[in-house]
Coordinates of C-alpha atoms and ligand atoms in Angstrom, one line a residue:
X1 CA 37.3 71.9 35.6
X2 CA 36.4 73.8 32.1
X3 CA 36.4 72.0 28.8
X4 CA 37.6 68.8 31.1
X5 CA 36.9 65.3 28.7
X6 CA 36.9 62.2 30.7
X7 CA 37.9 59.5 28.3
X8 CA 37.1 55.5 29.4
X9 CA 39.0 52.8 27.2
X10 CA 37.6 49.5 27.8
X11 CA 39.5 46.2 27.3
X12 CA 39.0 45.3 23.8
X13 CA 40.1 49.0 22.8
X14 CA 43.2 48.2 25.2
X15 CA 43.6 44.5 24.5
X16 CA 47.2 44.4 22.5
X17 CA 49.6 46.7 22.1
X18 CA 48.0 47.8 18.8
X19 CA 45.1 48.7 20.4
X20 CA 46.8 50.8 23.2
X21 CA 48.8 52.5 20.4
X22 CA 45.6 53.5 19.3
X23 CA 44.0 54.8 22.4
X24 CA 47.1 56.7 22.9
X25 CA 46.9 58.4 19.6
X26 CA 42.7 59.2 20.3
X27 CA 43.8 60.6 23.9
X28 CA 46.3 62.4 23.4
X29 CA 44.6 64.0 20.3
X30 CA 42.2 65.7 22.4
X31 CA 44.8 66.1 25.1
X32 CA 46.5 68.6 22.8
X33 CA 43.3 70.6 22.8
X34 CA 41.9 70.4 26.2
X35 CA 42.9 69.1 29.4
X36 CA 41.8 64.9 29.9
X37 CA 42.0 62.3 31.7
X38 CA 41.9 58.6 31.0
X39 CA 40.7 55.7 32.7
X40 CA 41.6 52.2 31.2
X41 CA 40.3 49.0 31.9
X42 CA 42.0 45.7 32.1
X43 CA 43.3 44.4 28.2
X44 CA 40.4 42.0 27.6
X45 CA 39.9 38.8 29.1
X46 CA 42.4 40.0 31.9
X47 CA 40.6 40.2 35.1
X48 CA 38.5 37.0 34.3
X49 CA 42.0 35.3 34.2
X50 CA 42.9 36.7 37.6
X51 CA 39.6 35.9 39.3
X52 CA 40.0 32.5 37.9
X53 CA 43.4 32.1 39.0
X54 CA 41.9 32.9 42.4
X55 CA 39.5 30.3 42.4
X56 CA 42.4 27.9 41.9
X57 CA 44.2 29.1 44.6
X58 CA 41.2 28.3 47.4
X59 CA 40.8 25.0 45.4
X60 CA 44.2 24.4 46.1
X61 CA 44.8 23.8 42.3
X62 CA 48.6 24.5 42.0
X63 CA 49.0 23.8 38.1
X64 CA 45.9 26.1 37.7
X65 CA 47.6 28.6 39.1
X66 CA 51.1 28.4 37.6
X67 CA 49.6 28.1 34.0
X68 CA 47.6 31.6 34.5
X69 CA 50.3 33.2 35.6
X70 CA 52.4 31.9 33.1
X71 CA 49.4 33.6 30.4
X72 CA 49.4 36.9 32.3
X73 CA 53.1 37.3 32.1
X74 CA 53.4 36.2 28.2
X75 CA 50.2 38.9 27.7
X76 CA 51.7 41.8 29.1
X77 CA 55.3 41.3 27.9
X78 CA 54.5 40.5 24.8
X79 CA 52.3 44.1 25.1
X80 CA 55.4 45.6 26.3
X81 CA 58.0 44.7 24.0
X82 CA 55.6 45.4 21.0
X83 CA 54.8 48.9 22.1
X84 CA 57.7 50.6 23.8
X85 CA 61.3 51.2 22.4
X86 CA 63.6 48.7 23.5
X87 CA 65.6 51.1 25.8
X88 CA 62.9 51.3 28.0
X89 CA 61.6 47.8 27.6
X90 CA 64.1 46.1 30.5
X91 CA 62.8 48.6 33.4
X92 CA 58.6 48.3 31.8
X93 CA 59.2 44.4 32.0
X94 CA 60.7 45.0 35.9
X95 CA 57.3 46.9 36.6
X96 CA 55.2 44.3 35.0
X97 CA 57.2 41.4 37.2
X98 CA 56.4 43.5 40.5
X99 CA 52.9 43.7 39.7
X100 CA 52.5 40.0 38.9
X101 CA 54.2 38.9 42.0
X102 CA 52.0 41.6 44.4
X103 CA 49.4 39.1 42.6
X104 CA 51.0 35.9 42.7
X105 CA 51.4 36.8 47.1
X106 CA 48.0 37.4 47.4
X107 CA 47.0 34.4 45.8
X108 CA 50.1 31.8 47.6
X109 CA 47.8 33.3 50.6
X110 CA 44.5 32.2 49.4
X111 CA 46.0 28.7 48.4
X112 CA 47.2 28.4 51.9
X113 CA 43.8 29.5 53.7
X114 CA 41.9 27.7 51.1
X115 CA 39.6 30.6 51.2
X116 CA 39.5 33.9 49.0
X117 CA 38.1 36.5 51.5
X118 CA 36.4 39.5 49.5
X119 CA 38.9 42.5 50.5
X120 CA 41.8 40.3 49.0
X121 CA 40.0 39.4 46.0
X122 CA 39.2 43.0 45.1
X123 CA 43.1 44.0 46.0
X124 CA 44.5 41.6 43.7
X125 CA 41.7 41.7 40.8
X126 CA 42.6 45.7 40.9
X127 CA 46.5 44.7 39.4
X128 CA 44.8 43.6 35.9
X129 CA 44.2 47.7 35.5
X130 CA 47.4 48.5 37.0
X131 CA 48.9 46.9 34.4
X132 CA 47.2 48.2 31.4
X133 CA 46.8 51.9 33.2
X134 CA 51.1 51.5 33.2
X135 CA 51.7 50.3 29.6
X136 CA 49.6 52.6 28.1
X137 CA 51.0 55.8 30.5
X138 CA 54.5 54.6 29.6
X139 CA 54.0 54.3 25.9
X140 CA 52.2 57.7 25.9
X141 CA 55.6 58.9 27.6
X142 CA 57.5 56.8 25.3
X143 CA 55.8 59.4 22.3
X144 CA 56.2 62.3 23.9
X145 CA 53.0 63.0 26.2
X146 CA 53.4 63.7 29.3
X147 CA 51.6 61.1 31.2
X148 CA 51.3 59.5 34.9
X149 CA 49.6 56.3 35.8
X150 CA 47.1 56.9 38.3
X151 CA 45.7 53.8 41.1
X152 CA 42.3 55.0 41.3
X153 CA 42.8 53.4 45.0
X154 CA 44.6 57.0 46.0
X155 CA 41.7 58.5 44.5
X156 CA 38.0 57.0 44.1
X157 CA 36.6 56.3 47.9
X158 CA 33.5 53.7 48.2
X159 CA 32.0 52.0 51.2
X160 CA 33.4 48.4 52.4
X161 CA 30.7 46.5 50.1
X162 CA 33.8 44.4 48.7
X163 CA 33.4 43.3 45.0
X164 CA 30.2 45.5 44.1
X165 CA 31.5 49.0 45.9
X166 CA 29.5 52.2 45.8
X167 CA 31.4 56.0 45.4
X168 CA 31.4 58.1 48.2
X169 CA 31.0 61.1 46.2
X170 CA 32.4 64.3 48.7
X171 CA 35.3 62.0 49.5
X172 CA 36.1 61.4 46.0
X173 CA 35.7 64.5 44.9
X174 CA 38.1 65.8 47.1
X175 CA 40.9 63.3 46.7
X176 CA 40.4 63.4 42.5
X177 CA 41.0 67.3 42.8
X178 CA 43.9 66.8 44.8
X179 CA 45.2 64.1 43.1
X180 CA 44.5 64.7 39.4
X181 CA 44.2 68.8 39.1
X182 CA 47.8 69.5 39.5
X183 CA 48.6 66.8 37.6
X184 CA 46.1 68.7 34.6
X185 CA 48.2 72.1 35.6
X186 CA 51.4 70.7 34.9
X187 CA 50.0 69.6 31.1
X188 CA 50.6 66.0 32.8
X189 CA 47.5 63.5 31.2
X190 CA 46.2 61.3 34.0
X191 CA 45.5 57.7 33.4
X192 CA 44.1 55.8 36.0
X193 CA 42.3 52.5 36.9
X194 CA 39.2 52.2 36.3
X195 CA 37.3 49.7 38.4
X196 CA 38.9 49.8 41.7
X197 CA 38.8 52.3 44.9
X198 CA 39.3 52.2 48.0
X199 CA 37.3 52.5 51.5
X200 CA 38.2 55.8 53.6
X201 CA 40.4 53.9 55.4
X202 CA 42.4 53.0 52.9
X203 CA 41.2 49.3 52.4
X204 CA 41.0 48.3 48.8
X205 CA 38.2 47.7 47.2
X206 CA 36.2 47.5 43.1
X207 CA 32.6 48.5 41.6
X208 CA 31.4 45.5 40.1
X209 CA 32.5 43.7 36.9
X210 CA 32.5 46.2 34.0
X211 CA 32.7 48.8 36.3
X212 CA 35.4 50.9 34.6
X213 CA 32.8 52.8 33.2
X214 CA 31.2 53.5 36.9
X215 CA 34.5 54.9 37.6
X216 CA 34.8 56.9 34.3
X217 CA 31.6 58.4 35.6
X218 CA 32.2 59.1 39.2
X219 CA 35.6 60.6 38.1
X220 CA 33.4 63.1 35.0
X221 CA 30.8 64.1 38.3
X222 CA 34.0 64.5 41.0
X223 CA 36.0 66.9 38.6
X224 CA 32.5 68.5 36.8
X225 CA 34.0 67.5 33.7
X226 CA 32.7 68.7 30.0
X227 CA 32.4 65.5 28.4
X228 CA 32.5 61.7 29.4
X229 CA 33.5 59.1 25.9
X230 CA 33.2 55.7 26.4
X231 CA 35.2 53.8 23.7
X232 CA 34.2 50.2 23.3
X233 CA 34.3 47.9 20.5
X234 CA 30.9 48.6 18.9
X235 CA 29.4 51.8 17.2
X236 CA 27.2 52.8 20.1
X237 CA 23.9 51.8 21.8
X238 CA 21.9 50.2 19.1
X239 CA 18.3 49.9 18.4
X240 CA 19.0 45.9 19.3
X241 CA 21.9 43.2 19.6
X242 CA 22.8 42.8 16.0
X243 CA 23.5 39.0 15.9
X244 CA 19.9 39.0 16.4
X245 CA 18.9 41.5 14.4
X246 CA 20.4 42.2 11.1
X247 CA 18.6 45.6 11.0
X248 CA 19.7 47.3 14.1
X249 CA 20.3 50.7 13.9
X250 CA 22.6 52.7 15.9
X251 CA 21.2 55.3 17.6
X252 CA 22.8 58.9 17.3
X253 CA 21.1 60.4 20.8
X254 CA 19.5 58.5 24.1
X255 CA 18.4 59.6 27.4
X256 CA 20.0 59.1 30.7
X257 CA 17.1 57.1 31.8
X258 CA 16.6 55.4 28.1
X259 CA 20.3 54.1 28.3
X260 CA 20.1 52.7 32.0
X261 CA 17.5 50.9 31.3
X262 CA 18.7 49.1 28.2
X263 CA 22.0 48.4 30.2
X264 CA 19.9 46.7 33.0
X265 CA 17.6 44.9 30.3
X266 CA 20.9 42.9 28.8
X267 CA 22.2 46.1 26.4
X268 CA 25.8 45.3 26.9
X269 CA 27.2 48.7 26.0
X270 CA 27.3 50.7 28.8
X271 CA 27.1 49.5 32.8
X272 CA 24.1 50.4 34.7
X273 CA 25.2 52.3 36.6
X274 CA 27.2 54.7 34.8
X275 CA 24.8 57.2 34.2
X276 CA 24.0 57.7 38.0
X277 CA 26.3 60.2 38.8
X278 CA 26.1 62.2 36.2
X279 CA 22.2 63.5 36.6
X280 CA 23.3 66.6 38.7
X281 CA 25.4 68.0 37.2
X282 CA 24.1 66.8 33.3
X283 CA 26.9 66.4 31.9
X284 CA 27.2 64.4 28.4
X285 CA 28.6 61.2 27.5
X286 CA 29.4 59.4 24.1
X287 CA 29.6 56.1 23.8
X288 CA 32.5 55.7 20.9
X289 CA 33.8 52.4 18.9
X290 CA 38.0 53.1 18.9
X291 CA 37.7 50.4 16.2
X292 CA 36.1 53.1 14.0
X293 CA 36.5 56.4 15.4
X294 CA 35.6 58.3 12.9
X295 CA 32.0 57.0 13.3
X296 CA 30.0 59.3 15.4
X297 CA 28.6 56.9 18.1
X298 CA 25.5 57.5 20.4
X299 CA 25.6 60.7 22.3
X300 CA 23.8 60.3 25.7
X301 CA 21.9 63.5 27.0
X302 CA 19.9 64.2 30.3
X303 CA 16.9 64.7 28.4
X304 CA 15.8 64.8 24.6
X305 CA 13.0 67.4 23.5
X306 CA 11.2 65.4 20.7
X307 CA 10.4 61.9 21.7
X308 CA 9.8 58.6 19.3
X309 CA 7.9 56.2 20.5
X310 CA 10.2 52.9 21.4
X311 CA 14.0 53.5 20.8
X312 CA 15.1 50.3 20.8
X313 CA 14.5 46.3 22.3
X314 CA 16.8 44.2 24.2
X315 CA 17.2 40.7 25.2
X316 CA 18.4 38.6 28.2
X317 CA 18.6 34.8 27.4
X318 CA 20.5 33.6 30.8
X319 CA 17.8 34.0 32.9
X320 CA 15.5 31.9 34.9
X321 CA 11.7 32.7 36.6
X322 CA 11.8 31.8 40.0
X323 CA 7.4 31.3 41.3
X324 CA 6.4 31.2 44.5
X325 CA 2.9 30.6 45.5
X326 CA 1.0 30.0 49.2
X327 CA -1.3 27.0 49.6
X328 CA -2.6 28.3 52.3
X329 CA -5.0 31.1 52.9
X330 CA -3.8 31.7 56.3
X331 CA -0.7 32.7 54.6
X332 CA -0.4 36.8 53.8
X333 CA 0.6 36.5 50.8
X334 CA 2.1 40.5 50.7
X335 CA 3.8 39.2 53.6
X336 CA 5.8 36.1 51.6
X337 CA 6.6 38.4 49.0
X338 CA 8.6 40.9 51.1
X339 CA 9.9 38.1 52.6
X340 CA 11.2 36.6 49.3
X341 CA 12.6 39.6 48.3
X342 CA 14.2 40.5 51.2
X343 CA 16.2 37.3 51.2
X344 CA 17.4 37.3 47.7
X345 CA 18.4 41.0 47.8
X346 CA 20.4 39.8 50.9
X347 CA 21.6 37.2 49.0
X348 CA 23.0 39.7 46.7
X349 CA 20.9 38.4 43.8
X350 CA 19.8 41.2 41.4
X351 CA 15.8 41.0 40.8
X352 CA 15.3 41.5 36.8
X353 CA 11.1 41.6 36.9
X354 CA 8.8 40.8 39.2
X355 CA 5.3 40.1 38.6
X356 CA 2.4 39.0 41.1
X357 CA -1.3 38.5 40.4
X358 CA -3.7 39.3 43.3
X359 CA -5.9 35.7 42.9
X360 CA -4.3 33.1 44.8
X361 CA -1.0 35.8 45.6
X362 CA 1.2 33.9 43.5
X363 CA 4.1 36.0 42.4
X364 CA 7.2 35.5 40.2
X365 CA 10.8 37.2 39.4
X366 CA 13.3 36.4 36.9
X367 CA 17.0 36.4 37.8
X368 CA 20.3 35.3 36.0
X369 CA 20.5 31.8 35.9
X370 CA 24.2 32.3 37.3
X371 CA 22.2 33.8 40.5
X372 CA 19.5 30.8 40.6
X373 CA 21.0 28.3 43.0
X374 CA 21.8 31.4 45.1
X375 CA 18.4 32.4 44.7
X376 CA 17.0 29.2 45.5
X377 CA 18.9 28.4 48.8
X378 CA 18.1 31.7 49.7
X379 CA 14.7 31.2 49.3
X380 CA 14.5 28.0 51.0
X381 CA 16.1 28.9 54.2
X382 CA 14.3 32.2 54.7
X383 CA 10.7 30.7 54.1
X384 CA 11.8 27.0 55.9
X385 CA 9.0 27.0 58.2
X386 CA 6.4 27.7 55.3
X387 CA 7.7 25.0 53.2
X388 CA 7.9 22.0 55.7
X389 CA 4.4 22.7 56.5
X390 CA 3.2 23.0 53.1
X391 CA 1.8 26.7 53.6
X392 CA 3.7 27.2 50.2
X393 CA 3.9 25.2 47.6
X394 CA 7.4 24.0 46.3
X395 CA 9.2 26.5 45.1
X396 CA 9.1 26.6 41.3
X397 CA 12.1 27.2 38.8
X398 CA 11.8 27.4 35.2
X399 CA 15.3 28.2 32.7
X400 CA 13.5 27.9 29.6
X401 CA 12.7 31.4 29.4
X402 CA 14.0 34.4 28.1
X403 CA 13.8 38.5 28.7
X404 CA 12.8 40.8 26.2
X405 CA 12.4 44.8 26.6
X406 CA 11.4 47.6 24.8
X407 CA 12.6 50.8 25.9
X408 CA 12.0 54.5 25.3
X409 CA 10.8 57.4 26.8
X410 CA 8.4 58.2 24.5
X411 CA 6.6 55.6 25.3
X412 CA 4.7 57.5 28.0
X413 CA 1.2 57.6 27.5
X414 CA 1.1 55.9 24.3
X415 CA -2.3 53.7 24.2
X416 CA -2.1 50.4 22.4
X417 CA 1.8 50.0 22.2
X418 CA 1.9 47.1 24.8
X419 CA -1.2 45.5 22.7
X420 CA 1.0 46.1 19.5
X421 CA 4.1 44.3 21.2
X422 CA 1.5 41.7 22.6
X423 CA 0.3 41.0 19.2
X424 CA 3.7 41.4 16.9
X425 CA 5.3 38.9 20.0
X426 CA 2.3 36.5 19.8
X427 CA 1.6 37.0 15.9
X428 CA 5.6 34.9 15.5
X429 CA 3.6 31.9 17.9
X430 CA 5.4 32.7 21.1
X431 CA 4.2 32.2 24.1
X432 CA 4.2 35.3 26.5
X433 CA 4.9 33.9 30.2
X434 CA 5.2 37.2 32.1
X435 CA 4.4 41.0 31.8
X436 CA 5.7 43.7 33.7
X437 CA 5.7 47.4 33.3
X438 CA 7.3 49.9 35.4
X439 CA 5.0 52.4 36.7
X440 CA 7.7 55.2 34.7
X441 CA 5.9 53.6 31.4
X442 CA 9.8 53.7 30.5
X443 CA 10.0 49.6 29.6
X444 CA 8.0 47.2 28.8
X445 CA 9.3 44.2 29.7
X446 CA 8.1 40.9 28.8
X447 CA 8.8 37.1 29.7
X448 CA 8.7 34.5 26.5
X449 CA 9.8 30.9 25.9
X450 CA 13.5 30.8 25.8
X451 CA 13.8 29.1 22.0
X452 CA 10.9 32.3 20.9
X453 CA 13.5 35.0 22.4
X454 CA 14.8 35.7 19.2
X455 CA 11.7 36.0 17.1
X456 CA 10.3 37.9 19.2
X457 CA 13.2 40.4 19.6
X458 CA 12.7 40.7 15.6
X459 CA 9.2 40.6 15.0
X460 CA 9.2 43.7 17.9
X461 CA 11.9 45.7 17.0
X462 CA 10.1 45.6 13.0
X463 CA 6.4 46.2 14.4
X464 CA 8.0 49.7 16.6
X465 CA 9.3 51.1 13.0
X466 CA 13.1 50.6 14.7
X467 CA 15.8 49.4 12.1
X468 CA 17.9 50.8 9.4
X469 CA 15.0 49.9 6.8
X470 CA 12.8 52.1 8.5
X471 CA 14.7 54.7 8.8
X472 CA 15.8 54.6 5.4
X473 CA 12.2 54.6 4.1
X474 CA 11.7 58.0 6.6
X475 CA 14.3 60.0 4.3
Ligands
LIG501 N1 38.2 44.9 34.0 C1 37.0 44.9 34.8 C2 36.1 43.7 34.3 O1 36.4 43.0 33.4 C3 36.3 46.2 34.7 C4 35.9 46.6 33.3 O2 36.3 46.1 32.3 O3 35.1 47.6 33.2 O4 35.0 43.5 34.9
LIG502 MG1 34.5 46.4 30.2

């Protein structure tokens, strides 16, 4: 649709009523001048509630239970009551009662299994945007918009991978149309869930955590939107995490590919995935702070003509390297290592680097320490036969390590940067564990001891000119 601006509000910028006022007043801004829709996440700290609630419930942990409900009710009434006039509080407070108690039946029948099964986890977690999605539709009605809350169940379709879904783009495209276009027509402003779906036949299902800006994406590429803005809580992808880095910078334009990669390297702005959909039909995205936005946050492009060098570092420190090495010569050791990664990717354990030398075919690969055990057991029973017989020696875990990557596009074909990282990370006395660089020459990523992560990050980010100071010094 022309001039179409997808808007994505994530839960800090929807986390009180305050907050929602405020993403009202931004949407409905631009809503005067062009046609939008919105897609809101869950108020902050909402869904982990419900997923721990769930946890409870196939614990069997009754007072667990009871006490988040309790804190999801207070959340959203208090929300309620401090953003809507007080004639329509009674029937808003109704709504948010209904919704809770769709929860609460879900979860009575987890307590009574004693099991969560994935397709009821990813229809109950779906109620912490049906909540927010209805507060901030009603309050925008409440000032005179027209608005209707959307379930992005009725409208974003994804295979049956419950909890980590992926978009069914033709599907999608077709229902958003129908479901959202005459809604545009009629001057009605759309807000809908973000993170959720559903499977084509109509089972529910959600994208991942953080995927509200996945579906702020699919929902820009279904309706070949103008414009995607992200509004978070911080002024925009930044040349590194700033509680590590006094200096960071934040960058005014990225790549597609620039920004994926520092979202899969620990950048916490913007989920991985969010830029996929998007490539055909190159359409723009900002990524905007609602806290300040009059700042003009990072405007992500397919491509960029002039290219600098490195555009920023990032950092992963909950990570462990998982080695793996055959005592054996009889062992092909090409053989283990498709092996390995065949069972962890089955495991559903995402692989952040791997890295194998040829002498002796040891490899390693660093995952999130929260995927370790799972890594690990998966690991063990896939290569049991290996292990008992001592064709492989144990396998070897170490946490003490950290991720650090430098990213940018312009690093292609640039001899001597990795020997400049090597010698700012080593010049700081850290000790370099692992190496890896794609073959795009995109990121160089590198493995260091967990307590140099830091250091490094810094004495990086200063030796590839990145940083306010430098900038400042270029003017
Ligand atoms: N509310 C979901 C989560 O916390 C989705 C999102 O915020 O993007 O993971
Ligand atoms: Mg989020």
């Amino acid at each position: 649709m022309k001039d179409l601006l997808v808007m994505k509000f994530g839960g800090t910028s929807v986390g009180s009523a305050e907050r929602m006022r405020i993403a009202a007043r931004l949407a409905a801004e631009e809503a005067a001048k062009r046609p939008v829709v919105v897609v809101v996440s869950a108020m902050s700290k909402i869904t982990d509630i419900l997923l721990a609630t769930m946890r409870h419930a196939e614990a069997g942990d009754r007072a667990g239970i009871e006490a988040n409900l309790t804190a999801l009710r207070a959340r959203h009434d208090e929300a309620c009551r401090e953003l809507l006039p007080e004639a329509r509080q009674p029937a808003v407070l109704a709504k948010i009662a209904r919704l809770i108690d769709d929860f609460e039946r879900i979860v009575n029948g987890m307590a009574m299994l004693g099991e969560r099964p994935p397709r009821s986890i990813d229809e109950a977690v779906a109620v912490g945007e049906r909540l927010s999605v209805m507060l901030v539709a009603e309050h925008l009605n409440a000032e005179g918009v027209r608005a209707a809350a959307v379930n992005a169940q009725d409208v974003v379709v994804t295979d049956a991978v419950f909890g980590n879904a992926s978009p069914l783009m033709e599907p999608t495209r077709e229902k958003a149309r129908a479901h959202l276009l005459p809604l545009l027509g009629q001057g009605v402003l759309p807000v809908i869930t973000g993170f959720n779906g559903a499977t084509a036949d109509g089972r529910p299902t959600t994208l991942g955590r953080g995927g509200s800006d996945f579906s702020a994406s699919i929902l820009a590429a279904a309706l070949d939107a103008s414009e995607l803005w992200i509004w978070t809580d911080v002024d925009g992808i930044m040349s590194a995490d700033p509680r590590l880095v006094p200096d960071a910078d934040v960058l005014a334009e990225v790549t597609y590919a620039e920004a994926a990669e520092l979202a899969y390297n620990g950048a916490k702005v913007l989920h991985p995935k969010t830029l996929a959909p998007l490539a055909e039909k190159k359409i723009p995205v900002w990524s905007k702070n609602s806290f300040a936005p009059e700042k003009p946050g990072t405007r992500i492009v397919p491509a960029i003509a002039v290219q600098n060098g490195t555009r920023a570092v990032t950092s992963m420190g909950n990570v462990a390297m998982v080695s793996l090495e055959p005592a054996s010569p009889e062992l092909n050791g090409v053989q283990v290592m498709a092996r390995a990664l065949d069972a962890v990717a089955r495991a559903d354990v995402e692989v952040l680097l791997f890295s194998s030398s040829s002498y002796r075919q040891n490899f390693c690969f660093l995952v999130r320490q929260e995927e370790l055990e799972r890594s690990v057991r998966a690991l063990e029973s896939a290569l049991a036969l290996e292990l008992a017989h001592k064709y492989l020696y144990p396998i070897a875990v170490d946490r003490d390590v950290g991720l650090l990557a430098a990213v940018g596009e312009g690093m292609q074909g640039k001899p001597g940067l990795a020997g400049r990282i090597f010698t700012a990370i080593s010049r700081v006395n850290v000790n370099i564990i692992a190496i890896a660089q794609g073959s795009s020459e995109l990121t160089i990523a590198v493995v260091v001891r967990r307590d140099g992560l830091e250091k490094a990050v810094r004495a990086v980010h200063a030796e590839c000119g990145l940083g306010r100071a430098h900038a400042a010094a270029q003017h």
